[in-house]
Amino acid sequence: MNTRFAEGPARCSAACSPRPGAGSGYCSSSSRWPCSRPSRLPARSPPDARPAGACGSFDALGAVLATAGSSLLVLGLVSGPEAGWGSLRGAGSLVAGVLILAVFALVEKRTRSPLVPLRLFGNRRLVTAVLTILVFQSALGGSYYLFTHYLQSVLSYDALAAGLAFVPLAVVSMAASLKLAGVLLGRWGPRATLFTGMSVNGVGMIVLALAMSAHASFWALVSGLIVWGVGGGITFPAVFVCAATGVAPQEAGIASALASTSQQIGGAPGLALLVALATAGLSGDAGVASVLGGLLAFTLRGAAARNRSERRGT
């Protein structure tokens, strides 16, 4: 889409509007791929804007370094709360990841066909989009993990029931992305749409947290899941449109890959922070049960107070 449609309303419409006869389906979150959903766009698109011979050699060394560095960063973040931040698995992985990524930057600076041209980081919109999705996904990663444990350990759902409890969130998110995100992008533009989506997403998390108690029914949680889903369905298309804004057509795939990488890595720091807060004060040899207990206490401390008040009232 970034090479076939001009930046602005035309690209926003291409990202999130229905196309007759194309069938249905969920649009990929990556701005590199055309939507498989229906769209009101004409069947024939403008010719590809990429110049002939734009393809270069594959940067194998850069790919290996980027994968190793980012994987070690994630390993260090998720291992720190359990193994200790000063341990080899925690601090060692983080330091090794940073060093490898520094070598990756040097390699990219000297390679003729870099995997990630460093000049892209001079694009303020792209950097803002990457940081935004990193922070957004950090919040989501911890929330998914905590809500799953709440369902299984507090409400005693089995694995299948806990998975099915996420269905309303997924369905609403897809519907909002298909029907609402494109309208808002075309009317308000990417930045206002992104702000709206993240705000709605935050409201949904608050509504869900307020409904979480030791004896909550699933239907009491649905309202929060619905609002959360609407926010997510608006946010993800908007953030990938922002990432592609101001980027040359032949580098749109790289910009989208940076945003996708930020999305995948983002869950790790959010989960690490959540576990660190929940286990604050526990001994260094605290096991999985203690960590889980800390997470649930962190989630339900307000619910416990409400339950005591209810018992006094009765």
GROMACS .gro file of C-alpha atoms in nm:
model
  314
    1MET     CA    1   0.000   0.000   0.000
    2ASN     CA    2   0.282   0.239   0.078
    3THR     CA    3   0.422   0.207  -0.273
    4ARG     CA    4   0.087   0.217  -0.456
    5PHE     CA    5  -0.106   0.488  -0.272
    6ALA     CA    6  -0.004   0.844  -0.197
    7GLU     CA    7   0.049   0.943   0.165
    8GLY     CA    8  -0.264   1.084   0.325
    9PRO     CA    9  -0.634   0.997   0.289
   10ALA     CA   10  -0.580   0.760  -0.005
   11ARG     CA   11  -0.339   0.543   0.193
   12CYS     CA   12  -0.559   0.553   0.505
   13SER     CA   13  -0.855   0.438   0.296
   14ALA     CA   14  -0.646   0.161   0.144
   15ALA     CA   15  -0.543   0.047   0.490
   16CYS     CA   16  -0.884   0.019   0.643
   17SER     CA   17  -1.175   0.026   0.397
   18PRO     CA   18  -1.383  -0.255   0.239
   19ARG     CA   19  -1.315  -0.369  -0.125
   20PRO     CA   20  -1.598  -0.545  -0.314
   21GLY     CA   21  -1.542  -0.899  -0.422
   22ALA     CA   22  -1.224  -0.946  -0.221
   23GLY     CA   23  -1.382  -1.157   0.049
   24SER     CA   24  -1.338  -1.093   0.418
   25GLY     CA   25  -1.064  -1.123   0.673
   26TYR     CA   26  -0.858  -0.928   0.922
   27CYS     CA   27  -0.611  -0.676   0.789
   28SER     CA   28  -0.252  -0.755   0.877
   29SER     CA   29  -0.106  -0.517   1.133
   30SER     CA   30   0.198  -0.470   0.912
   31SER     CA   31   0.177  -0.184   0.666
   32ARG     CA   32   0.379  -0.390   0.417
   33TRP     CA   33   0.081  -0.603   0.318
   34PRO     CA   34  -0.233  -0.506   0.129
   35CYS     CA   35  -0.556  -0.582   0.310
   36SER     CA   36  -0.740  -0.901   0.228
   37ARG     CA   37  -1.063  -0.733   0.336
   38PRO     CA   38  -1.316  -0.565   0.109
   39SER     CA   39  -1.245  -0.204   0.013
   40ARG     CA   40  -1.417   0.073  -0.181
   41LEU     CA   41  -1.099   0.128  -0.379
   42PRO     CA   42  -1.095   0.071  -0.755
   43ALA     CA   43  -0.981  -0.271  -0.870
   44ARG     CA   44  -0.681  -0.128  -1.061
   45SER     CA   45  -0.421   0.049  -0.849
   46PRO     CA   46  -0.150   0.290  -0.964
   47PRO     CA   47   0.170   0.123  -1.077
   48ASP     CA   48   0.429   0.033  -0.818
   49ALA     CA   49   0.635   0.340  -0.731
   50ARG     CA   50   0.954   0.150  -0.655
   51PRO     CA   51   1.230   0.218  -0.906
   52ALA     CA   52   1.363  -0.063  -1.115
   53GLY     CA   53   1.665  -0.236  -0.967
   54ALA     CA   54   1.581  -0.112  -0.615
   55CYS     CA   55   1.648  -0.455  -0.464
   56GLY     CA   56   1.991  -0.500  -0.308
   57SER     CA   57   2.181  -0.788  -0.156
   58PHE     CA   58   2.060  -0.954   0.162
   59ASP     CA   59   2.230  -0.831   0.480
   60ALA     CA   60   2.275  -1.172   0.646
   61LEU     CA   61   2.517  -1.049   0.913
   62GLY     CA   62   2.284  -0.767   1.008
   63ALA     CA   63   1.990  -1.008   1.034
   64VAL     CA   64   2.185  -1.242   1.263
   65LEU     CA   65   2.308  -0.957   1.486
   66ALA     CA   66   1.963  -0.793   1.511
   67THR     CA   67   1.796  -1.124   1.597
   68ALA     CA   68   2.058  -1.222   1.856
   69GLY     CA   69   2.066  -0.878   2.020
   70SER     CA   70   1.690  -0.836   2.047
   71SER     CA   71   1.645  -1.196   2.169
   72LEU     CA   72   1.903  -1.144   2.446
   73LEU     CA   73   1.731  -0.821   2.551
   74VAL     CA   74   1.398  -1.001   2.582
   75LEU     CA   75   1.563  -1.290   2.770
   76GLY     CA   76   1.720  -1.050   3.018
   77LEU     CA   77   1.396  -0.861   3.075
   78VAL     CA   78   1.184  -1.168   3.138
   79SER     CA   79   1.453  -1.345   3.343
   80GLY     CA   80   1.544  -1.053   3.569
   81PRO     CA   81   1.250  -1.078   3.813
   82GLU     CA   82   1.298  -1.453   3.857
   83ALA     CA   83   1.676  -1.503   3.839
   84GLY     CA   84   1.770  -1.162   3.981
   85TRP     CA   85   1.866  -0.848   3.794
   86GLY     CA   86   2.230  -0.893   3.889
   87SER     CA   87   2.245  -1.254   3.769
   88LEU     CA   88   2.414  -1.378   3.455
   89ARG     CA   89   2.080  -1.459   3.296
   90GLY     CA   90   1.936  -1.119   3.385
   91ALA     CA   91   2.206  -0.852   3.367
   92GLY     CA   92   2.434  -1.069   3.153
   93SER     CA   93   2.173  -1.111   2.883
   94LEU     CA   94   2.087  -0.741   2.886
   95VAL     CA   95   2.450  -0.632   2.857
   96ALA     CA   96   2.522  -0.886   2.583
   97GLY     CA   97   2.210  -0.776   2.394
   98VAL     CA   98   2.306  -0.408   2.409
   99LEU     CA   99   2.662  -0.482   2.294
  100ILE     CA  100   2.543  -0.696   2.001
  101LEU     CA  101   2.296  -0.426   1.894
  102ALA     CA  102   2.578  -0.170   1.909
  103VAL     CA  103   2.783  -0.391   1.677
  104PHE     CA  104   2.472  -0.420   1.457
  105ALA     CA  105   2.457  -0.040   1.430
  106LEU     CA  106   2.823  -0.026   1.323
  107VAL     CA  107   2.769  -0.300   1.064
  108GLU     CA  108   2.462  -0.122   0.924
  109LYS     CA  109   2.657   0.202   0.897
  110ARG     CA  110   2.922   0.042   0.675
  111THR     CA  111   2.712  -0.202   0.472
  112ARG     CA  112   2.618  -0.111   0.115
  113SER     CA  113   2.270  -0.266   0.147
  114PRO     CA  114   2.186  -0.240   0.517
  115LEU     CA  115   1.899  -0.428   0.672
  116VAL     CA  116   1.802  -0.110   0.856
  117PRO     CA  117   1.936   0.217   0.708
  118LEU     CA  118   2.030   0.429   1.008
  119ARG     CA  119   1.904   0.744   0.836
  120LEU     CA  120   1.550   0.620   0.905
  121PHE     CA  121   1.599   0.705   1.270
  122GLY     CA  122   1.619   1.069   1.162
  123ASN     CA  123   1.248   1.044   1.072
  124ARG     CA  124   1.080   1.183   1.383
  125ARG     CA  125   0.741   1.036   1.292
  126LEU     CA  126   0.882   0.688   1.249
  127VAL     CA  127   1.077   0.704   1.577
  128THR     CA  128   0.769   0.835   1.759
  129ALA     CA  129   0.556   0.554   1.616
  130VAL     CA  130   0.813   0.291   1.714
  131LEU     CA  131   0.838   0.424   2.070
  132THR     CA  132   0.460   0.455   2.095
  133ILE     CA  133   0.398   0.097   1.996
  134LEU     CA  134   0.677  -0.016   2.231
  135VAL     CA  135   0.508   0.154   2.528
  136PHE     CA  136   0.161   0.045   2.417
  137GLN     CA  137   0.262  -0.318   2.377
  138SER     CA  138   0.443  -0.308   2.712
  139ALA     CA  139   0.112  -0.228   2.878
  140LEU     CA  140  -0.072  -0.492   2.678
  141GLY     CA  141   0.185  -0.766   2.746
  142GLY     CA  142   0.154  -0.734   3.122
  143SER     CA  143  -0.224  -0.702   3.103
  144TYR     CA  144  -0.269  -1.019   2.896
  145TYR     CA  145  -0.049  -1.215   3.135
  146LEU     CA  146  -0.216  -1.083   3.448
  147PHE     CA  147  -0.570  -1.130   3.317
  148THR     CA  148  -0.493  -1.490   3.217
  149HIS     CA  149  -0.364  -1.570   3.566
  150TYR     CA  150  -0.664  -1.397   3.719
  151LEU     CA  151  -0.901  -1.614   3.518
  152GLN     CA  152  -0.722  -1.939   3.602
  153SER     CA  153  -0.605  -1.880   3.958
  154VAL     CA  154  -0.887  -1.665   4.100
  155LEU     CA  155  -1.192  -1.767   3.897
  156SER     CA  156  -1.065  -2.127   3.853
  157TYR     CA  157  -1.104  -2.133   3.474
  158ASP     CA  158  -0.927  -2.415   3.295
  159ALA     CA  159  -0.692  -2.337   3.005
  160LEU     CA  160  -0.965  -2.368   2.740
  161ALA     CA  161  -1.213  -2.150   2.926
  162ALA     CA  162  -0.945  -1.886   2.991
  163GLY     CA  163  -0.860  -1.881   2.621
  164LEU     CA  164  -1.225  -1.850   2.521
  165ALA     CA  165  -1.265  -1.558   2.761
  166PHE     CA  166  -1.046  -1.354   2.523
  167VAL     CA  167  -1.282  -1.414   2.228
  168PRO     CA  168  -1.492  -1.098   2.288
  169LEU     CA  169  -1.173  -0.890   2.300
  170ALA     CA  170  -1.045  -1.040   1.972
  171VAL     CA  171  -1.379  -1.014   1.788
  172VAL     CA  172  -1.441  -0.654   1.893
  173SER     CA  173  -1.083  -0.559   1.806
  174MET     CA  174  -1.119  -0.703   1.454
  175ALA     CA  175  -1.455  -0.534   1.405
  176ALA     CA  176  -1.318  -0.196   1.518
  177SER     CA  177  -1.018  -0.232   1.288
  178LEU     CA  178  -1.239  -0.324   0.991
  179LYS     CA  179  -1.524  -0.079   1.039
  180LEU     CA  180  -1.407   0.207   1.257
  181ALA     CA  181  -1.032   0.262   1.219
  182GLY     CA  182  -1.050   0.354   0.849
  183VAL     CA  183  -1.330   0.604   0.908
  184LEU     CA  184  -1.138   0.776   1.185
  185LEU     CA  185  -0.810   0.774   0.991
  186GLY     CA  186  -0.977   0.934   0.689
  187ARG     CA  187  -1.157   1.193   0.899
  188TRP     CA  188  -0.908   1.279   1.174
  189GLY     CA  189  -0.572   1.163   1.039
  190PRO     CA  190  -0.329   0.919   1.201
  191ARG     CA  191  -0.219   1.118   1.507
  192ALA     CA  192  -0.565   1.205   1.637
  193THR     CA  193  -0.684   0.851   1.563
  194LEU     CA  194  -0.387   0.704   1.747
  195PHE     CA  195  -0.450   0.924   2.050
  196THR     CA  196  -0.817   0.828   2.051
  197GLY     CA  197  -0.743   0.456   2.021
  198MET     CA  198  -0.489   0.454   2.303
  199SER     CA  199  -0.721   0.657   2.526
  200VAL     CA  200  -1.011   0.418   2.467
  201ASN     CA  201  -0.776   0.125   2.527
  202GLY     CA  202  -0.673   0.273   2.863
  203VAL     CA  203  -1.035   0.329   2.963
  204GLY     CA  204  -1.110  -0.034   2.879
  205MET     CA  205  -0.828  -0.158   3.103
  206ILE     CA  206  -0.955   0.057   3.389
  207VAL     CA  207  -1.312  -0.071   3.345
  208LEU     CA  208  -1.185  -0.429   3.338
  209ALA     CA  209  -0.967  -0.378   3.648
  210LEU     CA  210  -1.261  -0.234   3.841
  211ALA     CA  211  -1.472  -0.538   3.752
  212MET     CA  212  -1.207  -0.790   3.861
  213SER     CA  213  -1.291  -0.935   4.202
  214ALA     CA  214  -1.254  -1.270   4.374
  215HIS     CA  215  -1.607  -1.374   4.277
  216ALA     CA  216  -1.669  -1.185   3.951
  217SER     CA  217  -1.880  -1.343   3.679
  218PHE     CA  218  -1.758  -1.348   3.322
  219TRP     CA  219  -2.038  -1.114   3.215
  220ALA     CA  220  -1.914  -0.855   3.464
  221LEU     CA  221  -1.582  -0.855   3.275
  222VAL     CA  222  -1.728  -0.829   2.924
  223SER     CA  223  -1.782  -0.452   2.928
  224GLY     CA  224  -1.414  -0.389   2.998
  225LEU     CA  225  -1.309  -0.639   2.729
  226ILE     CA  226  -1.534  -0.468   2.473
  227VAL     CA  227  -1.396  -0.120   2.541
  228TRP     CA  228  -1.042  -0.259   2.545
  229GLY     CA  229  -1.104  -0.429   2.210
  230VAL     CA  230  -1.238  -0.112   2.048
  231GLY     CA  231  -0.928   0.077   2.157
  232GLY     CA  232  -0.691  -0.189   2.030
  233GLY     CA  233  -0.873  -0.215   1.698
  234ILE     CA  234  -0.830   0.158   1.642
  235THR     CA  235  -0.474   0.186   1.773
  236PHE     CA  236  -0.288  -0.077   1.571
  237PRO     CA  237  -0.385   0.041   1.219
  238ALA     CA  238  -0.318   0.402   1.321
  239VAL     CA  239   0.028   0.333   1.462
  240PHE     CA  240   0.140   0.148   1.149
  241VAL     CA  241   0.010   0.428   0.927
  242CYS     CA  242   0.211   0.671   1.142
  243ALA     CA  243   0.521   0.453   1.104
  244ALA     CA  244   0.498   0.472   0.724
  245THR     CA  245   0.441   0.848   0.714
  246GLY     CA  246   0.727   1.041   0.559
  247VAL     CA  247   0.914   0.724   0.456
  248ALA     CA  248   1.029   0.670   0.097
  249PRO     CA  249   0.812   0.407  -0.080
  250GLN     CA  250   1.103   0.168  -0.132
  251GLU     CA  251   1.176   0.178   0.244
  252ALA     CA  252   0.817   0.136   0.362
  253GLY     CA  253   0.873  -0.233   0.432
  254ILE     CA  254   1.172  -0.153   0.655
  255ALA     CA  255   0.970   0.106   0.849
  256SER     CA  256   0.691  -0.144   0.899
  257ALA     CA  257   0.941  -0.409   1.011
  258LEU     CA  258   1.080  -0.170   1.273
  259ALA     CA  259   0.728  -0.109   1.403
  260SER     CA  260   0.654  -0.484   1.404
  261THR     CA  261   0.979  -0.555   1.592
  262SER     CA  262   0.890  -0.292   1.849
  263GLN     CA  263   0.549  -0.454   1.886
  264GLN     CA  264   0.696  -0.800   1.945
  265ILE     CA  265   0.964  -0.683   2.188
  266GLY     CA  266   0.733  -0.444   2.374
  267GLY     CA  267   0.560  -0.708   2.584
  268ALA     CA  268   0.882  -0.807   2.761
  269PRO     CA  269   0.956  -0.484   2.954
  270GLY     CA  270   0.590  -0.447   3.050
  271LEU     CA  271   0.575  -0.797   3.193
  272ALA     CA  272   0.911  -0.755   3.366
  273LEU     CA  273   0.795  -0.431   3.533
  274LEU     CA  274   0.466  -0.588   3.641
  275VAL     CA  275   0.638  -0.890   3.796
  276ALA     CA  276   0.897  -0.666   3.966
  277LEU     CA  277   0.622  -0.454   4.123
  278ALA     CA  278   0.419  -0.757   4.226
  279THR     CA  279   0.714  -0.937   4.387
  280ALA     CA  280   0.867  -0.635   4.560
  281GLY     CA  281   0.969  -0.742   4.909
  282LEU     CA  282   0.984  -1.115   4.830
  283SER     CA  283   1.306  -1.301   4.901
  284GLY     CA  284   1.548  -1.365   4.615
  285ASP     CA  285   1.463  -1.738   4.614
  286ALA     CA  286   1.090  -1.683   4.570
  287GLY     CA  287   0.949  -1.946   4.341
  288VAL     CA  288   0.677  -1.941   4.079
  289ALA     CA  289   0.403  -1.975   4.340
  290SER     CA  290   0.530  -1.668   4.528
  291VAL     CA  291   0.555  -1.468   4.207
  292LEU     CA  292   0.202  -1.566   4.110
  293GLY     CA  293   0.079  -1.480   4.458
  294GLY     CA  294   0.239  -1.138   4.430
  295LEU     CA  295   0.079  -1.078   4.092
  296LEU     CA  296  -0.265  -1.171   4.220
  297ALA     CA  297  -0.222  -0.962   4.534
  298PHE     CA  298  -0.113  -0.670   4.317
  299THR     CA  299  -0.430  -0.711   4.110
  300LEU     CA  300  -0.685  -0.785   4.378
  301ARG     CA  301  -0.581  -0.572   4.671
  302GLY     CA  302  -0.866  -0.331   4.596
  303ALA     CA  303  -1.108  -0.618   4.540
  304ALA     CA  304  -1.023  -0.766   4.880
  305ALA     CA  305  -1.111  -0.437   5.048
  306ARG     CA  306  -1.443  -0.427   4.862
  307ASN     CA  307  -1.522  -0.784   4.964
  308ARG     CA  308  -1.455  -0.709   5.332
  309SER     CA  309  -1.685  -0.409   5.312
  310GLU     CA  310  -1.957  -0.623   5.156
  311ARG     CA  311  -1.927  -0.885   5.431
  312ARG     CA  312  -1.954  -0.616   5.701
  313GLY     CA  313  -2.262  -0.481   5.530
  314THR     CA  314  -2.432  -0.820   5.537
   0.00000   0.00000   0.00000
